[in-house]
Tab-separated table of C-alpha atoms in Angstrom:
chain	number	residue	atom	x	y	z
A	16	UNK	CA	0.000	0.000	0.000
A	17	UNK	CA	1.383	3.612	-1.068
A	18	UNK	CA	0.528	6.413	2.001
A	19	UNK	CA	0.203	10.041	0.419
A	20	UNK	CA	1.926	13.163	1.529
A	21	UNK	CA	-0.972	14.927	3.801
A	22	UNK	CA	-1.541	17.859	2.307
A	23	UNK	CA	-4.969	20.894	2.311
A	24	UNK	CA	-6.239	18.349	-0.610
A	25	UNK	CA	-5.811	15.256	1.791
A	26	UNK	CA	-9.060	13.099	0.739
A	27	UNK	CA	-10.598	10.420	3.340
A	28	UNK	CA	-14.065	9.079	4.442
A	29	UNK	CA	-14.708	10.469	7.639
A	30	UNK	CA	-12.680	13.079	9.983
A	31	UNK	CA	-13.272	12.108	14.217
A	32	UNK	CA	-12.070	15.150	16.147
A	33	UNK	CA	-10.928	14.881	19.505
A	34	UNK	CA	-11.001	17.370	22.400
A	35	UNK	CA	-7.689	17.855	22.298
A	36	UNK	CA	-5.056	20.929	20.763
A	37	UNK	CA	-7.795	22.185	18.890
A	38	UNK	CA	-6.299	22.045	15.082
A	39	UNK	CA	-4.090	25.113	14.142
A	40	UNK	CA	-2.250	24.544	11.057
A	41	UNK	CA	-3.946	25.556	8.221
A	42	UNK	CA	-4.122	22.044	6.405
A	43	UNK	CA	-5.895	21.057	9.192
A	44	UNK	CA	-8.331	23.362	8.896
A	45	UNK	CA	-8.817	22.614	5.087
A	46	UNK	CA	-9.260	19.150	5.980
A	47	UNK	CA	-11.787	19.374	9.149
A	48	UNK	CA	-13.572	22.191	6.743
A	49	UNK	CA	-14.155	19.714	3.687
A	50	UNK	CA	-14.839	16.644	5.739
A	51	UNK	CA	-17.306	14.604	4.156
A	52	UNK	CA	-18.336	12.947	7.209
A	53	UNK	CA	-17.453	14.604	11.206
A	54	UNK	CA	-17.889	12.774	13.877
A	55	UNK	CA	-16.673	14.673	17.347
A	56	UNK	CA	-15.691	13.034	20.173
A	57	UNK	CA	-18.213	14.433	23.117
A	58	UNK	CA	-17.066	17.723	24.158
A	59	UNK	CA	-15.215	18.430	21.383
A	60	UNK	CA	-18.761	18.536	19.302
A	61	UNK	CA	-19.512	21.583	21.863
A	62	UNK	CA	-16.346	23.107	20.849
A	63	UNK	CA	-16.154	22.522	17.050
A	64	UNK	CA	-20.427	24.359	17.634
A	65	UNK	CA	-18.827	27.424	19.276
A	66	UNK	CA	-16.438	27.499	16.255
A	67	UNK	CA	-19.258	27.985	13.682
A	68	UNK	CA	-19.630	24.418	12.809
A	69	UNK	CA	-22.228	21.425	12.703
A	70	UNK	CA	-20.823	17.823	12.855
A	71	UNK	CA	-22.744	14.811	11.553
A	72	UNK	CA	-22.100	12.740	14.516
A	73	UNK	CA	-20.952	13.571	18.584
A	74	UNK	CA	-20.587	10.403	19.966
A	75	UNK	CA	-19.388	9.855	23.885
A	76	UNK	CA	-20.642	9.065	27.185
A	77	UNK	CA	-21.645	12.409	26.980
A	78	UNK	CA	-20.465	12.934	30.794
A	79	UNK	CA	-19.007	16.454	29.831
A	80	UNK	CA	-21.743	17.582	28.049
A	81	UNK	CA	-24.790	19.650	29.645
A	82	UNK	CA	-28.146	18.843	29.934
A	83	UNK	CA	-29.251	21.289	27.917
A	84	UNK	CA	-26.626	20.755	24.997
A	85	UNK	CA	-28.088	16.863	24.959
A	86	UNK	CA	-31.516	17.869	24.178
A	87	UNK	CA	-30.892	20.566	21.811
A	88	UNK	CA	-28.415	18.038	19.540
A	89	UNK	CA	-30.194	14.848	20.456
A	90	UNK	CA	-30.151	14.264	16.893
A	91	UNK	CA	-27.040	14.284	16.154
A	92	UNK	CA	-25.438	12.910	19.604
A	93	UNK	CA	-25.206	9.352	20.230
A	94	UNK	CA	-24.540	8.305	23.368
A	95	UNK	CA	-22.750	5.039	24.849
A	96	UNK	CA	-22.568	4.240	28.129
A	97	UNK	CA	-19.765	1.689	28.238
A	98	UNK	CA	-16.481	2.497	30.286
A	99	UNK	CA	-14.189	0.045	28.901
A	100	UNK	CA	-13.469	2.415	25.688
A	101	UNK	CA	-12.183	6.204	25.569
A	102	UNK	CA	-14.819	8.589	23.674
A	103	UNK	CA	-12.017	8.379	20.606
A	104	UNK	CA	-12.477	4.476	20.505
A	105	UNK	CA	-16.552	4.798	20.498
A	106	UNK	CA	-16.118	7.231	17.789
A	107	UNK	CA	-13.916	4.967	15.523
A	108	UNK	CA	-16.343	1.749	15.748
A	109	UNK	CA	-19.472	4.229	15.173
A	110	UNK	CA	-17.390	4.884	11.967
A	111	UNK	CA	-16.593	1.842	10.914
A	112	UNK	CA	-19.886	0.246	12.129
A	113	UNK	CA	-21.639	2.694	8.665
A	114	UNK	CA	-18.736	1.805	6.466
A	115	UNK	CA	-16.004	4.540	6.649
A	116	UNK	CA	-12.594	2.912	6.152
A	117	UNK	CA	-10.553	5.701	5.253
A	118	UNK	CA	-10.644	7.967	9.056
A	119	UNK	CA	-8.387	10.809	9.613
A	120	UNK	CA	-8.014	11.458	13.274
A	121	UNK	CA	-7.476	15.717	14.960
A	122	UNK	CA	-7.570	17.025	17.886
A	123	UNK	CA	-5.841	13.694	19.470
A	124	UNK	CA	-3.105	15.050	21.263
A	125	UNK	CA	-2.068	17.797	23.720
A	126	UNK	CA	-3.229	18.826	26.715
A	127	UNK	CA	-2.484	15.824	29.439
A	128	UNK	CA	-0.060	13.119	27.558
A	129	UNK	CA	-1.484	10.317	29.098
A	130	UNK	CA	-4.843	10.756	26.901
A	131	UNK	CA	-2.041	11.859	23.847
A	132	UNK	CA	0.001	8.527	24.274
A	133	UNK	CA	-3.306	6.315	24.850
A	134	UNK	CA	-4.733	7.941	21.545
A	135	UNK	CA	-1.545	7.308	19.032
A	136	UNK	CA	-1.004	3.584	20.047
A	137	UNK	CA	-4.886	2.938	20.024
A	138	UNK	CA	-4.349	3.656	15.713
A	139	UNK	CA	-2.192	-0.291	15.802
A	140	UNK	CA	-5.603	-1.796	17.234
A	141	UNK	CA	-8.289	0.287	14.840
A	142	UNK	CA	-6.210	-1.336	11.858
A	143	UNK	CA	-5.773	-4.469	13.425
A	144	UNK	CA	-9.525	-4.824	15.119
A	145	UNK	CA	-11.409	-2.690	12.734
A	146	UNK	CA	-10.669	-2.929	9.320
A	147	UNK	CA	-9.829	0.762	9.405
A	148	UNK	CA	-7.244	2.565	7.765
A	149	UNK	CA	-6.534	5.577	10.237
A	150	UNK	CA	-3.921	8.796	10.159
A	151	UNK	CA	-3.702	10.729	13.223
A	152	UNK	CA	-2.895	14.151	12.265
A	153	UNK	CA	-1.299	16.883	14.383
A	154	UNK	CA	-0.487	20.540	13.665
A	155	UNK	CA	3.158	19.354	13.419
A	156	UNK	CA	3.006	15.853	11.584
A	157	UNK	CA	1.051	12.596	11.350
A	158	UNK	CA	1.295	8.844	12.447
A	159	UNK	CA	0.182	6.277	10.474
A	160	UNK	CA	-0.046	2.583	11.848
A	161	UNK	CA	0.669	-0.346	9.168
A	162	UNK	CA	1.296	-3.791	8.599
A	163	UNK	CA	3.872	-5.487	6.443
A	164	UNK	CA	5.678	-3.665	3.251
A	165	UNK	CA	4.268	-0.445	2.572
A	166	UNK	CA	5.353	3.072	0.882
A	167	UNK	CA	4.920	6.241	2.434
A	168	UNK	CA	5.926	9.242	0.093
A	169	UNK	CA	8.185	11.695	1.651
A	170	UNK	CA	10.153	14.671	0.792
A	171	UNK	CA	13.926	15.153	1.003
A	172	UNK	CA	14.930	16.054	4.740
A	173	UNK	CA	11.347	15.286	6.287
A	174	UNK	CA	11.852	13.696	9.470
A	175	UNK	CA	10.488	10.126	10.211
A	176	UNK	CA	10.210	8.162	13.170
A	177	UNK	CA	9.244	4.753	13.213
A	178	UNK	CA	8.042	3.109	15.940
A	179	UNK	CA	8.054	-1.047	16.213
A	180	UNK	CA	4.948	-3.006	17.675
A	181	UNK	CA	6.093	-6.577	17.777
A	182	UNK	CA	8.245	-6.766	14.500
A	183	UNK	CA	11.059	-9.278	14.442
A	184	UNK	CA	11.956	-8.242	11.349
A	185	UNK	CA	12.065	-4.419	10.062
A	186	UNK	CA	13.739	-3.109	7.359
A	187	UNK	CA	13.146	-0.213	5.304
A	188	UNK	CA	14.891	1.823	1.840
A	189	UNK	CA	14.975	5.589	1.609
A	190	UNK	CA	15.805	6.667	5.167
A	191	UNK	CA	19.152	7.934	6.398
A	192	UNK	CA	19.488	5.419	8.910
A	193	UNK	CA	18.783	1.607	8.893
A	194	UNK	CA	16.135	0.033	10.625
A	195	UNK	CA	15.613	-2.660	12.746
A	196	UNK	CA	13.128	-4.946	14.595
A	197	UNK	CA	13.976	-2.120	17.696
A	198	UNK	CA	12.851	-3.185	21.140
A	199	UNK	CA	12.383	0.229	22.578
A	200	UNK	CA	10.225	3.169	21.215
A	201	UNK	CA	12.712	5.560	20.775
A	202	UNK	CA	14.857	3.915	19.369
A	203	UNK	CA	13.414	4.059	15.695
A	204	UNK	CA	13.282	8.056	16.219
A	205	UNK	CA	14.206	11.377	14.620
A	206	UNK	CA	15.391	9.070	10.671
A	207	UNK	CA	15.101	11.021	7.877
A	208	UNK	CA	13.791	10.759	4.475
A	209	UNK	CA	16.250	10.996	1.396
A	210	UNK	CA	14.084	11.782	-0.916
A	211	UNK	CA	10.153	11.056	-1.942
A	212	UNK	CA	9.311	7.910	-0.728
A	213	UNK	CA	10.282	5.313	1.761
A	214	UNK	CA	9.320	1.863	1.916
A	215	UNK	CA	9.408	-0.100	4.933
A	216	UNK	CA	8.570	-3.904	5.105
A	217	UNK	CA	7.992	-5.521	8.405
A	218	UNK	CA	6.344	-8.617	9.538
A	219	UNK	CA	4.442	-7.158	12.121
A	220	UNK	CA	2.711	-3.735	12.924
A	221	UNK	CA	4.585	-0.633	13.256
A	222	UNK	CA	3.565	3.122	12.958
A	223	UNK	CA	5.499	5.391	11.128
A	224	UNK	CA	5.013	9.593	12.013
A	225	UNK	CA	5.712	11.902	9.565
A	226	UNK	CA	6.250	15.597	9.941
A	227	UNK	CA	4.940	18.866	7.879
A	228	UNK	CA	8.250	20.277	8.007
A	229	UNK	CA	11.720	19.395	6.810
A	230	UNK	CA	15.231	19.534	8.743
A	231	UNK	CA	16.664	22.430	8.158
């Protein structure tokens, strides 16, 4: 599978946007703007509101939402009770349960990093459990989780990171430094791209982040 560049023109099923660092770089805002389908994660569906806009979907346990928010978007909000799933899980299998494969994920990170670090390595068990293809996309880069050999298009001097969940074998073309099957997370950080496109075959899943900006 070949992973695009993200760019303004970045094309995808549905958009689920968290209540996180609200998104601030302008190709986020083209891409939360053209959404075909937005689905907000709780509060976040009161916050994207005050920002002029309507989702199709708020989906939660609705525990930070008031009363009188519930009834006036009852239509649109869909509640679930369950505890044993964070508001961004409920959101993804809402997605998936009406067919969207293709899910870009904002508003993820920031603010406390245990909800930030719980978010990113929830993408390994969307592809694996859901059928999904997901991209998490920040206002400084994006993670994409994968299985087996795959090509991500890059530019010359973007930085890539590459993070191993349960490879024993991991190798990759393109990148400045070689990979391996790397037992700690950090150690497949901070690689660089040599030019546009890196491919990366493991036998396992791994996620690979990718940033808007080049080295300088």
């Amino acid at each position: 599978m070949t992973y695009p560049l993200i760019t303004k023109d970045f094309k995808t099923d549905a958009v689920i946007l968290g209540n996180g660092d609200y998104p601030a770089n302008p190709i986020l805002g083209d891409i939360l703007k053209n959404a075909k389908f937005l689905c907000c994660c709780d509060d976040a569906g009161r916050r994207f509101i005050q920002h002029g806009g309507m989702p199709d979907a708020i989906v939660g346990d609705g525990d930070s939402l008031p009363d009188e928010f519930k009834e006036r978007y009852k239509d649109i909000l869909h509640l679930i009770a369950e505890q044993d799933s964070n508001d961004q899980t409920k959101s993804t299998r809402f997605c998936a349960e009406r067919g969207y494969k293709d899910i870009a994920y904002l508003g993820a990170t920031g603010l406390r990093e245990d909800h930030t670090l719980g978010n990113i390595t929830l993408l390994i068990s969307y592809l694996r459990d859901y059928g999904v293809s997901p991209t998490m996309i920040t206002n400084y880069g994006y993670f994409t989780p994968a299985k087996g050999e795959n090509i991500f298009k890059t530019f010359k001097h973007q930085q890539v990171s590459i993070f191993n969940f349960g490879c024993t074998s991991l190798k990759g073309e393109g990148l400045v430094y070689e990979l391996s099957a790397f037992t700690e997370l950090w150690q497949g950080t901070l690689n660089e791209a040599q030019g546009d496109e890196v491919k990366i075959n493991g036998d396992g899943y791994y996620m690979v982040y990718r940033t808007f900006e080049p080295k300088i």
